[in-house]
Coordinates of C-alpha atoms in Angstrom, one line a residue:
V807 CA 49.6 141.5 66.7
N808 CA 50.0 138.4 64.3
V809 CA 54.2 137.9 65.3
L810 CA 54.9 136.8 61.8
T811 CA 53.8 139.8 60.4
I812 CA 56.6 141.6 62.4
V813 CA 60.2 140.1 62.2
P814 CA 62.7 142.9 64.0
S815 CA 66.3 141.4 63.4
E816 CA 67.9 140.4 60.1
F817 CA 69.7 137.5 63.1
L818 CA 67.2 134.6 63.1
C819 CA 68.1 131.5 65.6
F820 CA 66.5 127.7 65.8
D821 CA 66.5 126.0 68.5
E822 CA 64.2 124.5 71.2
S823 CA 62.8 125.3 74.9
M824 CA 60.7 123.6 77.2
V825 CA 57.7 124.2 78.8
K826 CA 57.9 122.9 82.5
Y827 CA 55.2 119.2 82.8
Y828 CA 54.9 116.7 84.9
G829 CA 51.8 115.0 84.0
K830 CA 50.7 113.0 82.0
H831 CA 49.9 112.8 78.4
G832 CA 52.0 111.1 75.4
C833 CA 54.4 115.2 74.3
K834 CA 55.7 115.0 77.5
Q835 CA 59.5 114.6 76.5
F836 CA 62.8 114.2 78.9
L837 CA 65.9 116.6 77.7
K838 CA 69.3 116.0 80.5
G839 CA 71.4 119.4 80.4
K840 CA 68.3 121.9 80.2
P841 CA 66.8 123.7 82.9
I842 CA 63.6 122.4 82.6
R843 CA 64.2 118.8 81.8
F844 CA 60.4 117.2 81.8
G845 CA 57.6 119.2 79.9
Y846 CA 56.4 120.0 76.2
K847 CA 59.1 120.8 73.8
I848 CA 58.8 123.2 71.4
W849 CA 60.7 124.2 68.2
S850 CA 61.1 128.2 68.5
L851 CA 62.3 130.0 65.4
N852 CA 63.6 134.0 67.5
T853 CA 65.4 136.8 66.8
D854 CA 69.2 136.8 68.3
T855 CA 67.6 140.0 70.9
G856 CA 64.8 136.7 71.9
Y857 CA 61.2 137.7 70.3
L858 CA 60.0 134.5 69.3
I859 CA 58.5 134.8 66.2
N860 CA 57.3 131.1 64.9
F861 CA 56.8 128.4 67.1
E862 CA 55.9 124.5 66.9
I863 CA 55.0 121.4 69.7
F864 CA 57.0 118.9 69.1
Q865 CA 54.4 116.0 68.9
G866 CA 56.2 113.2 67.9
K867 CA 54.6 111.2 65.4
N868 CA 52.0 112.7 64.9
T869 CA 54.0 116.3 64.6
T870 CA 52.4 117.9 61.0
T871 CA 55.8 118.5 59.4
N872 CA 56.2 118.5 55.5
E873 CA 57.0 115.2 55.1
T874 CA 59.4 116.2 51.8
Y875 CA 61.5 118.2 54.3
S876 CA 61.4 115.7 56.7
K877 CA 63.4 113.4 53.7
L878 CA 65.8 116.2 53.3
F879 CA 67.2 118.2 56.0
G880 CA 65.6 115.9 58.3
K881 CA 62.8 115.3 61.1
S882 CA 64.6 118.4 63.4
A883 CA 65.1 120.8 60.9
A884 CA 62.0 120.2 58.7
P885 CA 59.8 122.7 61.3
L886 CA 62.3 125.2 61.1
V887 CA 62.1 125.4 56.9
S888 CA 58.6 125.2 57.9
M889 CA 58.9 128.3 59.5
L890 CA 60.9 130.3 56.8
D891 CA 57.4 129.7 54.5
E892 CA 55.3 131.6 56.7
I893 CA 57.6 134.6 57.6
P894 CA 57.5 137.6 55.1
Q895 CA 60.5 138.5 52.2
D896 CA 60.8 141.8 51.7
E897 CA 63.3 141.7 54.4
L898 CA 65.6 139.4 52.6
P899 CA 69.0 138.5 53.4
Y900 CA 68.4 136.8 57.1
Q901 CA 71.1 135.8 59.2
L902 CA 70.5 132.3 60.2
F903 CA 72.5 130.4 63.2
F904 CA 71.6 127.4 64.9
D905 CA 73.1 124.0 67.0
N906 CA 74.9 120.8 65.7
L907 CA 70.9 118.6 65.8
F908 CA 69.2 120.6 62.8
T909 CA 72.8 121.5 60.7
S910 CA 74.2 119.6 57.7
P911 CA 75.8 120.4 54.2
A912 CA 72.1 119.5 52.3
L913 CA 70.2 122.6 54.5
M914 CA 72.6 124.8 54.1
K915 CA 72.9 124.7 50.8
H916 CA 68.6 124.8 50.7
L917 CA 68.7 128.3 52.6
K918 CA 71.6 129.7 50.5
D919 CA 69.2 129.2 47.5
R920 CA 66.8 130.9 48.5
G921 CA 68.5 134.0 49.5
Y922 CA 69.6 133.2 53.5
G923 CA 72.7 132.8 55.3
S924 CA 73.1 130.9 58.1
T925 CA 75.6 129.2 59.9
G926 CA 76.3 126.9 63.0
T927 CA 77.7 124.1 64.2
V928 CA 78.0 120.6 63.0
R929 CA 78.7 117.0 64.1
I930 CA 81.2 114.6 62.7
N931 CA 79.1 112.5 60.5
R932 CA 77.8 115.3 58.6
L933 CA 80.3 116.3 57.2
P934 CA 81.7 115.0 54.1
K935 CA 84.6 111.9 54.7
D936 CA 86.8 113.5 51.7
C937 CA 86.4 116.9 53.7
P938 CA 90.1 118.3 54.4
L939 CA 90.6 118.9 57.8
S940 CA 92.7 117.7 60.8
S941 CA 90.9 115.7 63.1
K942 CA 89.3 116.4 66.3
K943 CA 91.4 114.0 68.1
D944 CA 95.0 115.4 66.7
M945 CA 93.3 119.3 66.8
Q946 CA 93.0 117.9 70.3
N947 CA 96.7 118.3 70.6
E948 CA 97.3 121.8 69.2
S949 CA 97.7 124.7 71.7
R950 CA 94.6 126.9 72.8
G951 CA 93.9 129.3 69.7
S952 CA 94.8 126.9 67.0
F953 CA 92.1 126.9 63.7
Q954 CA 91.9 125.7 60.8
C955 CA 89.5 126.1 57.2
K956 CA 88.7 124.9 54.4
I957 CA 85.6 126.1 51.6
E958 CA 83.1 124.4 50.4
K959 CA 83.7 125.6 46.0
E960 CA 80.6 124.0 44.9
D961 CA 78.5 125.4 47.4
G962 CA 80.3 127.8 49.1
I963 CA 80.3 126.6 52.0
F964 CA 82.9 127.5 55.4
V965 CA 83.7 125.0 57.9
A966 CA 86.4 126.2 60.1
R967 CA 87.8 124.1 62.8
W968 CA 88.6 125.6 66.3
K969 CA 90.1 125.1 69.7
D970 CA 89.1 126.3 72.7
N971 CA 88.4 124.1 76.3
S972 CA 87.4 121.6 73.2
V973 CA 87.3 122.2 69.9
V974 CA 84.3 123.0 68.0
T975 CA 83.4 122.7 64.3
V976 CA 81.1 125.5 63.3
A977 CA 80.4 126.1 58.8
S978 CA 78.8 129.0 57.6
T979 CA 77.3 130.5 53.9
S980 CA 77.9 133.8 55.2
Y981 CA 81.2 134.9 57.3
G982 CA 85.1 133.0 57.1
I983 CA 87.8 133.5 59.5
E984 CA 88.8 137.3 58.6
P985 CA 88.4 139.5 60.8
I986 CA 90.3 137.6 63.1
A987 CA 89.6 138.4 67.7
S988 CA 91.1 138.1 70.2
V989 CA 89.2 136.6 72.9
K990 CA 90.3 136.3 76.8
R991 CA 90.5 133.0 78.0
F992 CA 91.6 131.6 82.0
S993 CA 94.5 129.0 82.0
Q994 CA 94.1 126.0 85.1
S995 CA 97.6 125.0 84.2
E996 CA 99.4 128.8 83.8
K997 CA 96.4 130.0 87.0
K998 CA 96.1 133.3 84.7
Y999 CA 93.8 134.7 82.0
L1000 CA 95.3 134.3 78.4
H1001 CA 94.5 135.5 75.3
I1002 CA 93.6 134.0 72.4
Q1003 CA 92.6 133.9 68.4
Q1004 CA 89.0 133.2 67.7
P1005 CA 87.4 133.1 64.0
F1006 CA 85.4 135.6 63.0
V1007 CA 82.2 133.1 62.1
I1008 CA 82.4 132.3 65.5
K1009 CA 82.3 135.0 67.1
Q1010 CA 79.8 135.4 64.8
Y1011 CA 77.3 132.2 66.5
N1012 CA 78.3 133.3 69.6
H1013 CA 76.8 136.5 69.7
H1014 CA 73.6 135.6 67.6
M1015 CA 72.7 132.1 68.7
G1016 CA 71.2 132.7 72.2
G1017 CA 68.3 134.4 71.0
T1018 CA 65.9 131.2 72.7
D1019 CA 67.8 130.8 75.7
L1020 CA 67.3 135.1 76.6
M1021 CA 63.0 134.3 75.3
D1022 CA 63.2 130.6 78.0
E1023 CA 65.1 133.7 80.4
D1024 CA 62.1 136.1 80.6
I1025 CA 59.5 134.2 80.6
S1026 CA 61.0 132.3 83.2
T1027 CA 61.6 135.6 85.3
H1028 CA 57.9 136.3 86.6
R1029 CA 56.3 133.5 85.1
I1030 CA 52.6 132.6 85.6
G1031 CA 52.2 131.0 89.1
I1032 CA 48.5 129.9 88.8
R1033 CA 48.6 125.4 88.6
G1034 CA 46.1 123.7 86.9
K1035 CA 45.7 120.0 86.4
K1036 CA 45.0 120.4 82.4
W1037 CA 47.7 118.7 80.8
W1038 CA 47.0 122.2 78.8
W1039 CA 47.6 124.4 80.9
P1040 CA 51.0 125.1 81.2
L1041 CA 50.5 125.7 77.3
F1042 CA 47.6 128.1 77.7
T1043 CA 49.7 129.9 80.9
W1044 CA 53.0 129.9 78.1
L1045 CA 51.4 131.6 75.8
I1046 CA 50.6 133.8 77.7
D1047 CA 53.7 135.0 79.6
L1048 CA 55.1 134.4 75.6
G1049 CA 52.8 137.6 74.3
T1050 CA 54.0 139.5 77.3
T1051 CA 57.5 139.4 76.6
N1052 CA 56.2 139.6 73.3
A1053 CA 55.3 143.2 73.7
W1054 CA 58.0 143.7 76.1
R1055 CA 60.6 143.1 73.6
L1056 CA 59.1 144.7 70.9
L1057 CA 58.4 148.1 73.4
R1058 CA 62.1 148.0 74.1
L1059 CA 62.8 148.2 70.6
S1060 CA 61.0 151.8 70.5
G1061 CA 63.7 153.0 72.9
N1062 CA 61.6 152.7 75.8
K1063 CA 63.5 151.8 79.6
M1064 CA 60.4 150.1 81.1
T1065 CA 61.9 146.8 82.8
K1066 CA 60.0 143.8 82.8
L1067 CA 57.9 143.9 86.0
T1068 CA 57.0 146.8 85.0
F1069 CA 55.5 146.3 82.5
R1070 CA 53.7 143.3 83.5
R1071 CA 52.7 145.3 86.0
E1072 CA 50.6 148.0 83.9
I1073 CA 49.1 145.6 81.9
V1074 CA 46.9 144.5 85.5
Q1075 CA 46.0 147.5 86.0
C1076 CA 45.2 148.3 83.0
Y1077 CA 42.9 144.8 82.3
L1078 CA 41.6 145.4 86.6
T1079 CA 40.3 149.7 85.9
R1080 CA 39.0 148.1 82.8
Y1081 CA 37.1 145.6 83.8
K1082 CA 36.7 146.5 87.5
T1083 CA 34.0 145.5 88.8
P1084 CA 34.3 141.7 90.6
P1085 CA 31.9 139.1 90.5
A1086 CA 29.2 138.5 93.0
L1087 CA 30.0 136.2 95.6
P1088 CA 27.8 133.9 97.0
G1089 CA 26.0 134.4 100.4
P1090 CA 23.9 136.9 102.0
S1091 CA 24.8 140.9 99.8
T1092 CA 26.7 143.0 101.6
S1093 CA 25.9 147.4 101.6
R1094 CA 29.9 147.8 102.3
K1095 CA 31.6 149.2 98.6
V1096 CA 33.5 147.4 96.7
F1097 CA 37.3 149.1 96.2
V1098 CA 37.1 151.1 92.8
A1099 CA 40.5 151.2 91.1
K1100 CA 41.4 154.5 89.9
N1101 CA 41.8 155.4 86.0
K1102 CA 45.1 154.3 84.6
N1103 CA 46.6 157.4 82.4
S1104 CA 47.8 154.7 79.6
L1105 CA 43.7 154.5 79.6
R1106 CA 43.0 157.8 79.9
Y1107 CA 45.3 159.3 76.7
D1108 CA 45.3 156.0 74.5
G1109 CA 42.8 157.7 72.2
L1110 CA 40.5 155.4 71.5
H1111 CA 36.5 154.5 72.1
H1112 CA 36.0 158.0 74.5
Y1113 CA 32.6 158.9 74.1
V1114 CA 30.2 161.3 75.9
I1115 CA 26.8 159.2 77.7
P1116 CA 24.2 160.9 80.3
T1117 CA 24.1 160.3 83.5
E1118 CA 20.9 158.9 85.8
K1119 CA 22.7 161.2 88.8
R1120 CA 24.5 164.3 88.8
R1121 CA 28.7 163.9 88.9
R1122 CA 31.6 166.4 89.7
C1123 CA 33.0 166.6 86.6
A1124 CA 37.0 164.8 87.0
N1125 CA 38.7 168.1 85.6
R1126 CA 40.5 169.9 88.2
L1127 CA 39.4 173.2 86.6
C1128 CA 36.4 172.9 86.9
S1129 CA 33.5 173.1 89.3
S1130 CA 30.6 172.0 87.8
V1131 CA 28.4 168.8 88.7
G1132 CA 26.1 167.7 85.6
R1133 CA 24.5 164.2 83.8
T1134 CA 27.4 163.4 81.6
A1135 CA 30.3 161.0 82.6
C1136 CA 33.3 159.4 80.0
K1137 CA 31.5 155.5 79.0
K1138 CA 35.7 153.8 78.8
C1139 CA 37.3 156.2 81.7
D1140 CA 34.3 155.6 83.9
V1141 CA 34.6 159.4 85.2
G1142 CA 31.7 162.5 85.5
L1143 CA 32.9 164.9 82.8
C1144 CA 30.8 168.1 81.9
V1145 CA 30.8 168.9 77.7
K1146 CA 33.9 171.2 77.5
C1147 CA 36.1 170.1 79.6
F1148 CA 35.3 166.0 77.5
E1149 CA 38.3 166.4 75.1
N1150 CA 40.8 169.1 77.2
Y1151 CA 40.9 165.8 79.8
H1152 CA 41.9 163.0 77.7
K1153 CA 44.7 165.0 76.2
L1154 CA 48.5 165.1 77.2
Q1155 CA 49.7 168.0 78.5

């Protein structure tokens, strides 16, 4: 399935991810404060539930980014705009969330003109110098839960500054200050929980921003443990884990409550059933029978490529209600089946 054709949520987040690698390679990066500090850096566009839509491996100077986008929005934000060029535009407007590494007024105005809403934390040096908000130093002296907000009328960019443990500044073209929420925070000085005010734009950002971190968490839970010495091996195993995680996320959207571990086991059992003949081992041949996995229901009832084939030896029919012995079998399931039982055997009763 091409992930670019499926966008299962209107809430998208853009962030950087890491693939662990400790060898020597020009693309290896070090990111302080990340769970994986050494490895390949991946620009990731995810839904807020962790489903990956598009990605790009950071390659330093050799990264194939659009030069026009790099000049307008910076080298970090250019991959985001390039990825948006490739996803379906039928379900606009999408709501985009990103952190202060990418946020700038120029990027938010561009996204708004294209029909995207955007929300992100913003660095002080990227705000206009005449922005009438109180300075971060002055806000630090305010009580917890205090906030200020302004709106840039020409481009419609809303900016809010909120005091929590620290002062955070968020810009948005989609959300404002209302409705104001009440959140619970622990006060170290008073040794108790307090209820403080939280602007709506902050609430939306906190709720939808963690999609890339969710993807990293899903992959790390049952990561492929086979190690290799080639530089590309971590990326190869990461892609397999990623495909499995994406498929599991789509399964969950359909209402199925299967766990990640059970889902991975189902995939493994399907492949073991399909490719069940192990390679021949070196040395003298043995007459011992090789263990063959039993046919899984996921193959039996999938309705694809089940054909009646003749067999040299007579085989007992796999249908429990039939006791006949014949020379026909199912090619995919590799079980003996008489012609009259073939259709009923592959129907889920």
